[in-house]
C-alpha cells in the first residue's frame, strides 16, 4: 500500500510541471516565473538523475527525468525572456 | 561522495521554491503561475511527507516538509487570485 502512495507522490510531483510548461508556451507570459527557482530546481533535478543512475534506483531516475523535460523548457524560455528584456532596456538607453 | 550529491540535489530542489514564493509575495503578480501545477505538486509533496513519515525516512520527510512551505504559500495566493478574478468577471456581467 505504502509503495502505491510513493508512486502516486512521484507521479504527481513529476508531471506537475507539464501544465506550467504548457501555460508559458501558450501565453508566452513568464513575468511571475522566478528565474532563480528554475535554475536551482533544474540543476537539482539533474543531480537527482545522476544520483538515481549511480545507485541504480529506477524510480528516482525515471521520476526526475520526466520532471527535467518541462522544467528545462520553462528555464530556457525564462532565460530567453530575461535576455530579451535586458537587451531592450540597453537599446532604449 | 554519492550521498553528498543526493543531499545537494535535495537541498536544491527543496529550497528552489522559496525564490518563487518571495517573488509572488513581493510582486503580487501570479498571472503566469499555473494553478493546476501547484495543486498537483503540493498534493504530491504532502504524499511524499506521509511516505517518508511512514517509512521513517528522515531525508524524504525533511526535504518535502521544506518544499511544502513555499509551495503551499504559492498555491494559496494563486487560488485567491483565481477566486478574485472570477468574482470580478461575474460582477462586471
Short mmCIF file of C-alpha atoms in Angstrom, two decimals:
data_model
loop_
_atom_site.label_atom_id
_atom_site.label_comp_id
_atom_site.label_asym_id
_atom_site.label_seq_id
_atom_site.Cartn_x
_atom_site.Cartn_y
_atom_site.Cartn_z
CA UNK A 1 0.00 0.00 0.00
CA UNK A 2 2.70 2.49 1.03
CA UNK A 3 4.55 1.89 -2.26
CA UNK A 4 1.41 2.95 -4.13
CA UNK A 5 1.47 6.22 -2.17
CA UNK A 6 5.12 6.69 -3.12
CA UNK A 7 4.34 6.04 -6.79
CA UNK A 8 1.36 8.43 -6.71
CA UNK A 9 3.50 11.09 -4.99
CA UNK A 10 6.22 10.64 -7.62
CA UNK A 11 3.73 10.76 -10.48
CA UNK A 12 2.09 13.94 -9.13
CA UNK A 13 5.30 15.84 -8.44
CA UNK A 14 6.96 14.70 -11.69
CA UNK A 15 4.07 15.53 -14.00
CA UNK A 16 3.01 18.72 -12.23
CA UNK A 17 5.46 20.83 -14.23
CA UNK A 18 3.83 19.96 -17.56
CA UNK A 19 0.77 22.25 -17.02
CA UNK A 20 3.15 25.11 -16.15
CA UNK A 21 5.27 24.50 -19.26
CA UNK A 22 2.15 24.34 -21.45
CA UNK A 23 0.81 27.55 -19.90
CA UNK A 24 4.02 29.58 -20.52
CA UNK A 25 4.41 28.16 -24.05
CA UNK A 26 0.81 29.11 -24.88
CA UNK A 27 0.68 32.51 -23.20
CA UNK A 28 4.36 33.48 -23.75
CA UNK A 29 3.87 35.14 -20.34
CA UNK A 30 6.66 34.48 -17.85
CA UNK A 31 6.72 37.65 -15.79
CA UNK A 32 5.76 35.99 -12.50
CA UNK A 33 8.05 32.98 -13.02
CA UNK A 34 11.23 33.05 -10.87
CA UNK A 35 14.45 32.55 -12.84
CA UNK A 36 16.34 31.69 -9.63
CA UNK A 37 13.82 28.96 -8.81
CA UNK A 38 14.15 27.24 -12.16
CA UNK A 39 17.97 27.46 -12.22
CA UNK A 40 18.16 25.79 -8.78
CA UNK A 41 15.36 23.35 -9.42
CA UNK A 42 16.59 22.18 -12.83
CA UNK A 43 20.15 21.73 -11.56
CA UNK A 44 18.82 19.83 -8.50
CA UNK A 45 16.71 17.53 -10.71
CA UNK A 46 19.75 16.85 -12.92
CA UNK A 47 21.69 15.84 -9.80
CA UNK A 48 18.82 13.53 -8.75
CA UNK A 49 19.03 11.85 -12.19
CA UNK A 50 22.78 11.29 -11.72
CA UNK A 51 22.12 10.05 -8.15
CA UNK A 52 19.41 7.60 -9.34
CA UNK A 53 21.58 6.39 -12.23
CA UNK A 54 24.60 5.87 -9.95
CA UNK A 55 22.57 3.94 -7.33
CA UNK A 56 20.55 2.03 -9.99
CA UNK A 57 17.34 3.48 -8.50
CA UNK A 58 14.92 3.32 -11.42
CA UNK A 59 12.15 5.32 -9.66
CA UNK A 60 14.45 8.24 -8.76
CA UNK A 61 15.94 8.14 -12.28
CA UNK A 62 12.60 7.99 -14.15
CA UNK A 63 10.66 10.47 -11.95
CA UNK A 64 13.36 13.10 -12.25
CA UNK A 65 13.93 12.52 -15.99
CA UNK A 66 10.21 13.19 -16.53
CA UNK A 67 10.43 16.33 -14.39
CA UNK A 68 13.54 17.60 -16.18
CA UNK A 69 11.74 17.93 -19.52
CA UNK A 70 9.15 20.61 -18.62
CA UNK A 71 11.41 22.26 -16.03
CA UNK A 72 14.19 22.85 -18.57
CA UNK A 73 11.67 24.13 -21.16
CA UNK A 74 10.44 26.70 -18.61
CA UNK A 75 14.04 27.59 -17.69
CA UNK A 76 15.06 28.13 -21.34
CA UNK A 77 12.00 30.33 -22.02
CA UNK A 78 12.64 32.35 -18.86
CA UNK A 79 16.34 32.83 -19.71
CA UNK A 80 15.34 33.98 -23.21
CA UNK A 81 12.76 36.43 -21.83
CA UNK A 82 15.31 37.81 -19.33
CA UNK A 83 17.98 38.28 -22.04
CA UNK A 84 15.46 39.96 -24.38
CA UNK A 85 14.17 42.38 -21.72
CA UNK A 86 17.75 43.32 -20.74
CA UNK A 87 18.62 43.94 -24.40
CA UNK A 88 15.53 46.15 -24.86
CA UNK A 89 16.46 48.18 -21.74
CA UNK A 90 20.01 48.65 -23.06
CA UNK A 91 18.82 49.71 -26.52
CA UNK A 92 16.35 52.20 -25.06
CA UNK A 93 19.11 53.98 -23.06
CA UNK B 1 30.52 11.01 -2.24
CA UNK B 2 27.25 9.96 -3.88
CA UNK B 3 25.34 10.75 -0.69
CA UNK B 4 26.68 14.32 -0.86
CA UNK B 5 25.23 14.57 -4.38
CA UNK B 6 21.90 13.31 -3.06
CA UNK B 7 21.95 15.85 -0.23
CA UNK B 8 22.85 18.68 -2.63
CA UNK B 9 20.10 17.59 -5.04
CA UNK B 10 17.59 17.52 -2.17
CA UNK B 11 18.71 20.90 -0.86
CA UNK B 12 18.47 22.50 -4.33
CA UNK B 13 15.06 21.10 -5.24
CA UNK B 14 13.62 21.71 -1.75
CA UNK B 15 14.75 25.30 -1.39
CA UNK B 16 14.17 26.29 -5.01
CA UNK B 17 10.53 27.20 -4.35
CA UNK B 18 11.43 29.91 -1.83
CA UNK B 19 12.59 32.44 -4.50
CA UNK B 20 9.31 31.86 -6.38
CA UNK B 21 7.25 32.37 -3.22
CA UNK B 22 9.18 35.55 -2.37
CA UNK B 23 8.72 36.87 -5.93
CA UNK B 24 4.92 36.36 -5.98
CA UNK B 25 4.53 37.77 -2.44
CA UNK B 26 6.54 40.89 -3.40
CA UNK B 27 5.09 41.48 -6.86
CA UNK B 28 1.54 40.17 -6.16
CA UNK B 29 1.81 39.02 -9.79
CA UNK B 30 0.70 35.44 -10.40
CA UNK B 31 -0.66 35.59 -13.93
CA UNK B 32 1.90 33.19 -15.43
CA UNK B 33 1.76 30.74 -12.49
CA UNK B 34 -0.18 27.52 -13.25
CA UNK B 35 -2.87 26.69 -10.70
CA UNK B 36 -3.01 23.07 -11.92
CA UNK B 37 0.75 22.70 -11.36
CA UNK B 38 0.63 23.87 -7.77
CA UNK B 39 -2.47 21.79 -6.89
CA UNK B 40 -0.77 18.62 -8.20
CA UNK B 41 2.66 19.49 -6.86
CA UNK B 42 1.51 20.44 -3.37
CA UNK B 43 -0.65 17.32 -3.07
CA UNK B 44 2.27 15.19 -4.33
CA UNK B 45 4.67 16.74 -1.80
CA UNK B 46 2.17 16.10 1.00
CA UNK B 47 2.06 12.44 -0.05
CA UNK B 48 5.88 12.32 -0.03
CA UNK B 49 5.82 13.63 3.57
CA UNK B 50 3.37 10.87 4.57
CA UNK B 51 5.53 8.32 2.69
CA UNK B 52 8.72 9.49 4.43
CA UNK B 53 6.99 9.54 7.83
CA UNK B 54 5.57 6.04 7.33
CA UNK B 55 8.93 4.58 6.23
CA UNK B 56 10.93 6.60 8.84
CA UNK B 57 12.95 8.18 6.01
CA UNK B 58 14.15 11.42 7.55
CA UNK B 59 15.58 12.86 4.30
CA UNK B 60 12.34 12.32 2.33
CA UNK B 61 10.34 13.72 5.26
CA UNK B 62 12.52 16.81 5.84
CA UNK B 63 13.14 17.70 2.16
CA UNK B 64 9.45 17.59 1.34
CA UNK B 65 8.37 19.42 4.51
CA UNK B 66 10.71 22.26 3.50
CA UNK B 67 9.26 22.24 -0.02
CA UNK B 68 5.67 22.21 1.21
CA UNK B 69 6.02 25.61 2.93
CA UNK B 70 6.67 27.83 -0.14
CA UNK B 71 4.64 25.60 -2.47
CA UNK B 72 1.50 25.93 -0.33
CA UNK B 73 2.02 29.70 0.01
CA UNK B 74 2.14 30.00 -3.79
CA UNK B 75 -0.92 27.72 -4.11
CA UNK B 76 -2.96 29.78 -1.61
CA UNK B 77 -2.06 33.06 -3.34
CA UNK B 78 -2.91 31.60 -6.76
CA UNK B 79 -6.28 30.23 -5.52
CA UNK B 80 -7.09 33.66 -4.03
CA UNK B 81 -6.18 35.42 -7.29
CA UNK B 82 -8.29 32.97 -9.31
CA UNK B 83 -11.33 33.42 -7.00
CA UNK B 84 -10.98 37.22 -7.08
CA UNK B 85 -10.71 37.40 -10.88
CA UNK B 86 -13.76 35.12 -11.28
CA UNK B 87 -15.74 37.30 -8.85
CA UNK B 88 -14.77 40.46 -10.79
CA UNK B 89 -15.85 38.85 -14.08
CA UNK B 90 -19.20 37.85 -12.54
CA UNK B 91 -19.78 41.34 -11.09
CA UNK B 92 -18.98 43.02 -14.40
CA UNK B 93 -21.62 40.94 -16.26
#
